[in-house]
Every structure is written in structure tokens, then in C-alpha cells.
Short mmCIF file of N, CA and C in Angstrom, two decimals:
data_model
loop_
_atom_site.label_atom_id
_atom_site.label_comp_id
_atom_site.label_asym_id
_atom_site.label_seq_id
_atom_site.Cartn_x
_atom_site.Cartn_y
_atom_site.Cartn_z
N MET U 18 -0.69 -4.71 40.00
CA MET U 18 0.49 -5.29 39.39
C MET U 18 0.72 -4.73 37.98
N GLU U 19 -0.38 -4.52 37.24
CA GLU U 19 -0.27 -3.98 35.89
C GLU U 19 0.30 -2.56 35.93
N LEU U 20 -0.14 -1.78 36.90
CA LEU U 20 0.37 -0.42 37.03
C LEU U 20 1.86 -0.42 37.35
N LEU U 21 2.30 -1.34 38.16
CA LEU U 21 3.72 -1.43 38.51
C LEU U 21 4.56 -1.76 37.27
N LYS U 22 4.06 -2.67 36.43
CA LYS U 22 4.78 -3.00 35.19
C LYS U 22 4.90 -1.77 34.29
N ARG U 23 3.82 -1.02 34.17
CA ARG U 23 3.84 0.17 33.32
C ARG U 23 4.81 1.23 33.86
N ILE U 24 4.86 1.38 35.15
CA ILE U 24 5.77 2.36 35.76
C ILE U 24 7.22 1.94 35.54
N ILE U 25 7.52 0.66 35.73
CA ILE U 25 8.88 0.16 35.53
C ILE U 25 9.31 0.33 34.07
N ILE U 26 8.42 -0.01 33.14
CA ILE U 26 8.74 0.16 31.73
C ILE U 26 8.96 1.63 31.41
N GLY U 27 8.12 2.51 31.96
CA GLY U 27 8.29 3.94 31.74
C GLY U 27 9.60 4.46 32.30
N VAL U 28 9.97 4.00 33.47
CA VAL U 28 11.21 4.44 34.10
C VAL U 28 12.43 3.98 33.29
N ILE U 29 12.34 2.81 32.69
CA ILE U 29 13.47 2.29 31.92
C ILE U 29 13.50 2.87 30.51
N PHE U 30 12.37 2.84 29.81
CA PHE U 30 12.39 3.15 28.38
C PHE U 30 12.28 4.64 28.06
N ILE U 31 11.64 5.43 28.87
CA ILE U 31 11.56 6.86 28.56
C ILE U 31 12.95 7.50 28.53
N PRO U 32 13.82 7.28 29.54
CA PRO U 32 15.17 7.85 29.43
C PRO U 32 15.97 7.26 28.26
N LEU U 33 15.77 5.98 27.98
CA LEU U 33 16.47 5.35 26.86
C LEU U 33 16.06 5.99 25.53
N ILE U 34 14.77 6.18 25.32
CA ILE U 34 14.30 6.80 24.09
C ILE U 34 14.76 8.25 24.00
N LEU U 35 14.71 8.97 25.10
CA LEU U 35 15.21 10.36 25.10
C LEU U 35 16.70 10.41 24.77
N ALA U 36 17.47 9.46 25.30
CA ALA U 36 18.90 9.42 25.00
C ALA U 36 19.14 9.12 23.52
N ILE U 37 18.34 8.23 22.96
CA ILE U 37 18.48 7.92 21.53
C ILE U 37 18.18 9.16 20.69
N PHE U 38 17.12 9.87 21.01
CA PHE U 38 16.78 11.07 20.25
C PHE U 38 17.81 12.16 20.45
N TYR U 39 18.37 12.26 21.64
CA TYR U 39 19.38 13.28 21.91
C TYR U 39 20.67 12.99 21.15
N SER U 40 21.06 11.71 21.09
CA SER U 40 22.30 11.36 20.41
C SER U 40 22.19 11.51 18.90
N GLY U 41 21.00 11.21 18.34
CA GLY U 41 20.78 11.36 16.91
C GLY U 41 21.62 10.41 16.10
N GLY U 42 21.90 10.76 14.85
CA GLY U 42 22.78 9.99 13.99
C GLY U 42 22.30 8.58 13.73
N ILE U 43 23.23 7.65 13.77
CA ILE U 43 22.96 6.25 13.44
C ILE U 43 22.04 5.60 14.49
N ALA U 44 22.20 5.97 15.74
CA ALA U 44 21.36 5.39 16.79
C ALA U 44 19.89 5.75 16.54
N LEU U 45 19.64 7.01 16.22
CA LEU U 45 18.27 7.44 15.96
C LEU U 45 17.73 6.80 14.69
N SER U 46 18.53 6.75 13.64
CA SER U 46 18.09 6.12 12.40
C SER U 46 17.78 4.64 12.60
N SER U 47 18.61 3.96 13.36
CA SER U 47 18.38 2.53 13.62
C SER U 47 17.10 2.33 14.43
N PHE U 48 16.90 3.16 15.43
CA PHE U 48 15.69 3.06 16.25
C PHE U 48 14.45 3.33 15.41
N LEU U 49 14.47 4.39 14.62
CA LEU U 49 13.32 4.71 13.79
C LEU U 49 13.12 3.66 12.70
N GLY U 50 14.21 3.07 12.20
CA GLY U 50 14.09 1.97 11.24
C GLY U 50 13.39 0.78 11.86
N LEU U 51 13.71 0.48 13.12
CA LEU U 51 13.04 -0.60 13.83
C LEU U 51 11.56 -0.29 14.01
N VAL U 52 11.24 0.95 14.33
CA VAL U 52 9.84 1.35 14.48
C VAL U 52 9.10 1.19 13.15
N VAL U 53 9.74 1.59 12.04
CA VAL U 53 9.12 1.44 10.72
C VAL U 53 8.90 -0.03 10.40
N LEU U 54 9.86 -0.87 10.72
CA LEU U 54 9.73 -2.30 10.45
C LEU U 54 8.55 -2.90 11.23
N ILE U 55 8.43 -2.56 12.49
CA ILE U 55 7.33 -3.05 13.31
C ILE U 55 5.99 -2.54 12.78
N GLN U 56 5.97 -1.27 12.38
CA GLN U 56 4.75 -0.68 11.84
C GLN U 56 4.34 -1.36 10.54
N MET U 57 5.29 -1.64 9.67
CA MET U 57 4.99 -2.30 8.40
C MET U 57 4.48 -3.72 8.63
N TYR U 58 5.06 -4.41 9.62
CA TYR U 58 4.60 -5.77 9.93
C TYR U 58 3.15 -5.73 10.43
N GLU U 59 2.83 -4.78 11.31
CA GLU U 59 1.47 -4.68 11.82
C GLU U 59 0.49 -4.32 10.70
N LEU U 60 0.91 -3.41 9.81
CA LEU U 60 0.07 -3.05 8.68
C LEU U 60 -0.18 -4.26 7.79
N ARG U 61 0.85 -5.05 7.55
CA ARG U 61 0.72 -6.25 6.72
C ARG U 61 -0.26 -7.23 7.36
N GLU U 62 -0.17 -7.41 8.68
CA GLU U 62 -1.08 -8.33 9.37
C GLU U 62 -2.52 -7.83 9.30
N MET U 63 -2.75 -6.53 9.42
CA MET U 63 -4.10 -5.98 9.33
C MET U 63 -4.66 -6.18 7.93
N LEU U 64 -3.83 -5.96 6.91
CA LEU U 64 -4.29 -6.12 5.54
C LEU U 64 -4.56 -7.58 5.20
N ILE U 65 -3.80 -8.49 5.77
CA ILE U 65 -4.05 -9.92 5.55
C ILE U 65 -5.41 -10.30 6.11
N LYS U 66 -5.79 -9.74 7.25
CA LYS U 66 -7.12 -10.02 7.82
C LYS U 66 -8.23 -9.51 6.91
N LYS U 67 -7.94 -8.47 6.12
CA LYS U 67 -8.92 -7.93 5.17
C LYS U 67 -8.87 -8.66 3.83
N GLY U 68 -7.93 -9.59 3.67
CA GLY U 68 -7.83 -10.34 2.44
C GLY U 68 -6.88 -9.73 1.41
N ILE U 69 -6.11 -8.73 1.81
CA ILE U 69 -5.15 -8.08 0.92
C ILE U 69 -3.77 -8.56 1.32
N THR U 70 -3.01 -9.07 0.36
CA THR U 70 -1.68 -9.57 0.69
C THR U 70 -0.61 -8.58 0.24
N ILE U 71 0.36 -8.42 1.08
CA ILE U 71 1.56 -7.64 0.76
C ILE U 71 2.73 -8.60 0.90
N PRO U 72 3.58 -8.70 -0.10
CA PRO U 72 4.71 -9.63 0.00
C PRO U 72 5.61 -9.30 1.19
N ILE U 73 6.17 -10.31 1.81
CA ILE U 73 7.05 -10.13 2.96
C ILE U 73 8.29 -9.32 2.58
N LEU U 74 8.61 -9.29 1.29
CA LEU U 74 9.75 -8.54 0.80
C LEU U 74 9.60 -7.04 1.05
N VAL U 75 8.37 -6.57 1.16
CA VAL U 75 8.13 -5.14 1.35
C VAL U 75 8.64 -4.67 2.71
N LEU U 76 8.64 -5.55 3.70
CA LEU U 76 9.07 -5.15 5.04
C LEU U 76 10.51 -4.65 5.07
N PRO U 77 11.49 -5.45 4.62
CA PRO U 77 12.86 -4.90 4.64
C PRO U 77 13.05 -3.77 3.64
N LEU U 78 12.29 -3.78 2.55
CA LEU U 78 12.42 -2.69 1.59
C LEU U 78 11.90 -1.38 2.15
N SER U 79 10.94 -1.45 3.06
CA SER U 79 10.48 -0.22 3.70
C SER U 79 11.58 0.40 4.56
N ILE U 80 12.41 -0.44 5.15
CA ILE U 80 13.57 0.07 5.90
C ILE U 80 14.54 0.74 4.95
N LEU U 81 14.75 0.15 3.78
CA LEU U 81 15.63 0.74 2.78
C LEU U 81 15.13 2.12 2.37
N VAL U 82 13.84 2.24 2.14
CA VAL U 82 13.27 3.54 1.77
C VAL U 82 13.45 4.54 2.90
N PHE U 83 13.24 4.10 4.13
CA PHE U 83 13.40 5.01 5.27
C PHE U 83 14.85 5.49 5.39
N ILE U 84 15.80 4.57 5.32
CA ILE U 84 17.21 4.95 5.45
C ILE U 84 17.63 5.84 4.28
N THR U 85 17.15 5.52 3.09
CA THR U 85 17.45 6.36 1.93
C THR U 85 16.90 7.76 2.14
N SER U 86 15.69 7.86 2.69
CA SER U 86 15.11 9.18 2.91
C SER U 86 15.84 9.95 4.00
N THR U 87 16.49 9.24 4.90
CA THR U 87 17.23 9.91 5.97
C THR U 87 18.50 10.55 5.46
N TYR U 88 19.21 9.88 4.58
CA TYR U 88 20.54 10.33 4.19
C TYR U 88 20.65 10.85 2.76
N CYS U 89 19.58 10.77 1.99
CA CYS U 89 19.68 11.16 0.58
C CYS U 89 18.61 12.18 0.24
N GLY U 90 18.67 12.67 -0.98
CA GLY U 90 17.72 13.66 -1.44
C GLY U 90 16.42 13.05 -1.94
N LEU U 91 15.53 13.92 -2.40
CA LEU U 91 14.21 13.51 -2.84
C LEU U 91 14.27 12.57 -4.04
N ASN U 92 15.18 12.78 -4.95
CA ASN U 92 15.27 11.93 -6.14
C ASN U 92 15.56 10.48 -5.77
N LYS U 93 16.44 10.27 -4.81
CA LYS U 93 16.76 8.90 -4.39
C LYS U 93 15.61 8.27 -3.61
N ILE U 94 14.86 9.08 -2.88
CA ILE U 94 13.69 8.56 -2.18
C ILE U 94 12.67 8.06 -3.18
N LEU U 95 12.38 8.90 -4.19
CA LEU U 95 11.40 8.49 -5.20
C LEU U 95 11.88 7.27 -5.98
N ALA U 96 13.17 7.20 -6.25
CA ALA U 96 13.72 6.03 -6.93
C ALA U 96 13.55 4.78 -6.06
N SER U 97 13.78 4.89 -4.76
CA SER U 97 13.62 3.74 -3.86
C SER U 97 12.17 3.28 -3.81
N ILE U 98 11.25 4.23 -3.73
CA ILE U 98 9.83 3.87 -3.70
C ILE U 98 9.44 3.20 -5.02
N PHE U 99 9.94 3.72 -6.13
CA PHE U 99 9.65 3.13 -7.44
C PHE U 99 10.19 1.70 -7.53
N ILE U 100 11.39 1.48 -7.01
CA ILE U 100 11.97 0.13 -7.03
C ILE U 100 11.13 -0.83 -6.19
N VAL U 101 10.68 -0.39 -5.02
CA VAL U 101 9.82 -1.23 -4.18
C VAL U 101 8.53 -1.56 -4.94
N PHE U 102 7.96 -0.56 -5.58
CA PHE U 102 6.73 -0.76 -6.36
C PHE U 102 6.94 -1.79 -7.46
N ILE U 103 8.03 -1.66 -8.20
CA ILE U 103 8.34 -2.60 -9.28
C ILE U 103 8.54 -4.01 -8.73
N LEU U 104 9.21 -4.14 -7.59
CA LEU U 104 9.43 -5.47 -6.99
C LEU U 104 8.12 -6.11 -6.54
N VAL U 105 7.22 -5.32 -5.99
CA VAL U 105 5.92 -5.86 -5.57
C VAL U 105 5.13 -6.32 -6.79
N LEU U 106 5.12 -5.51 -7.84
CA LEU U 106 4.41 -5.92 -9.06
C LEU U 106 5.07 -7.15 -9.68
N GLY U 107 6.39 -7.17 -9.68
CA GLY U 107 7.11 -8.33 -10.21
C GLY U 107 6.79 -9.58 -9.43
N ASN U 108 6.64 -9.45 -8.13
CA ASN U 108 6.27 -10.58 -7.29
C ASN U 108 4.90 -11.11 -7.68
N ASP U 109 3.94 -10.20 -7.89
CA ASP U 109 2.60 -10.63 -8.31
C ASP U 109 2.65 -11.33 -9.66
N LEU U 110 3.41 -10.77 -10.59
CA LEU U 110 3.50 -11.37 -11.92
C LEU U 110 4.20 -12.71 -11.88
N PHE U 111 5.22 -12.82 -11.02
CA PHE U 111 5.95 -14.08 -10.89
C PHE U 111 5.06 -15.18 -10.35
N LYS U 112 4.15 -14.82 -9.48
CA LYS U 112 3.24 -15.81 -8.90
C LYS U 112 1.98 -15.98 -9.75
N ASN U 113 2.01 -15.46 -10.98
CA ASN U 113 0.88 -15.57 -11.91
C ASN U 113 -0.38 -14.93 -11.37
N LYS U 114 -0.22 -13.83 -10.67
CA LYS U 114 -1.36 -13.09 -10.17
C LYS U 114 -1.50 -11.81 -10.98
N LEU U 115 -1.76 -11.95 -12.25
CA LEU U 115 -1.86 -10.79 -13.12
C LEU U 115 -2.97 -9.86 -12.65
N LYS U 116 -4.07 -10.42 -12.17
CA LYS U 116 -5.16 -9.59 -11.68
C LYS U 116 -4.73 -8.75 -10.48
N GLY U 117 -3.94 -9.35 -9.56
CA GLY U 117 -3.45 -8.60 -8.41
C GLY U 117 -2.52 -7.48 -8.83
N ALA U 118 -1.65 -7.75 -9.80
CA ALA U 118 -0.74 -6.72 -10.28
C ALA U 118 -1.49 -5.60 -10.95
N LEU U 119 -2.50 -5.93 -11.74
CA LEU U 119 -3.29 -4.90 -12.40
C LEU U 119 -4.10 -4.08 -11.41
N ASN U 120 -4.59 -4.72 -10.35
CA ASN U 120 -5.32 -3.97 -9.33
C ASN U 120 -4.42 -2.97 -8.61
N ARG U 121 -3.16 -3.32 -8.42
CA ARG U 121 -2.24 -2.40 -7.75
C ARG U 121 -1.90 -1.21 -8.63
N VAL U 122 -1.88 -1.42 -9.94
CA VAL U 122 -1.49 -0.36 -10.87
C VAL U 122 -2.67 0.54 -11.22
N SER U 123 -3.87 -0.04 -11.32
CA SER U 123 -5.02 0.75 -11.77
C SER U 123 -5.41 1.80 -10.75
N LEU U 124 -5.92 2.89 -11.27
CA LEU U 124 -6.32 4.01 -10.39
C LEU U 124 -7.70 3.87 -9.92
#
């Protein structure tokens, strides 16, 4: 039964994913943005199990960085990453976690 489920999913989703990649543009960007969002959520959950917290705000901001990197140049990508970094540090400082903010900044 498990093999049948995998075959059905493969028959449905492989052509769908190939069509998305073939069409490109907004469909591909949206699909890859969804993949990035899922990946960031899983990374956040793994880090929480290790005792490291990442604010939930980082998840949608990672999509912003991805979309910015898709349609803009390197300067705007670096600016987006810097803004996300500042927001995460600001979140730590707002919650009076000065030690957490300093740990993120220190090398």
C-alpha cells in the first residue's frame, strides 16, 4: 500500500513540478518561495530542539530575501539580509535578551 501511495504521488507531482520549472517566472518563484518557507520552518524546529530560538518573524522575512534575490541585484540582497539581521537583534533586545543579541553578533 505504501508503494502505491508513492507511485500515485510521483505520477501527480513530478509532472506538476516539471511544468512549474518549465513555465518559470512567478510560478517558479512562488513554488521556490514555498520551499524556502518550509525549509526555514524545519530549520527553526530543529534549532528549538537544540535550545536555540529563532523568532517566527524570520520565516516570512526569509521569503522576502529569496524574492529580492530573484528579481534584484546583489546590493538589494545584502540590504535585505542586513534588515533581517537587524530585526532579529531588535527582537532579542526588545525581549530583554541582551545576552542572546550579543551571542548572535559576536564572532
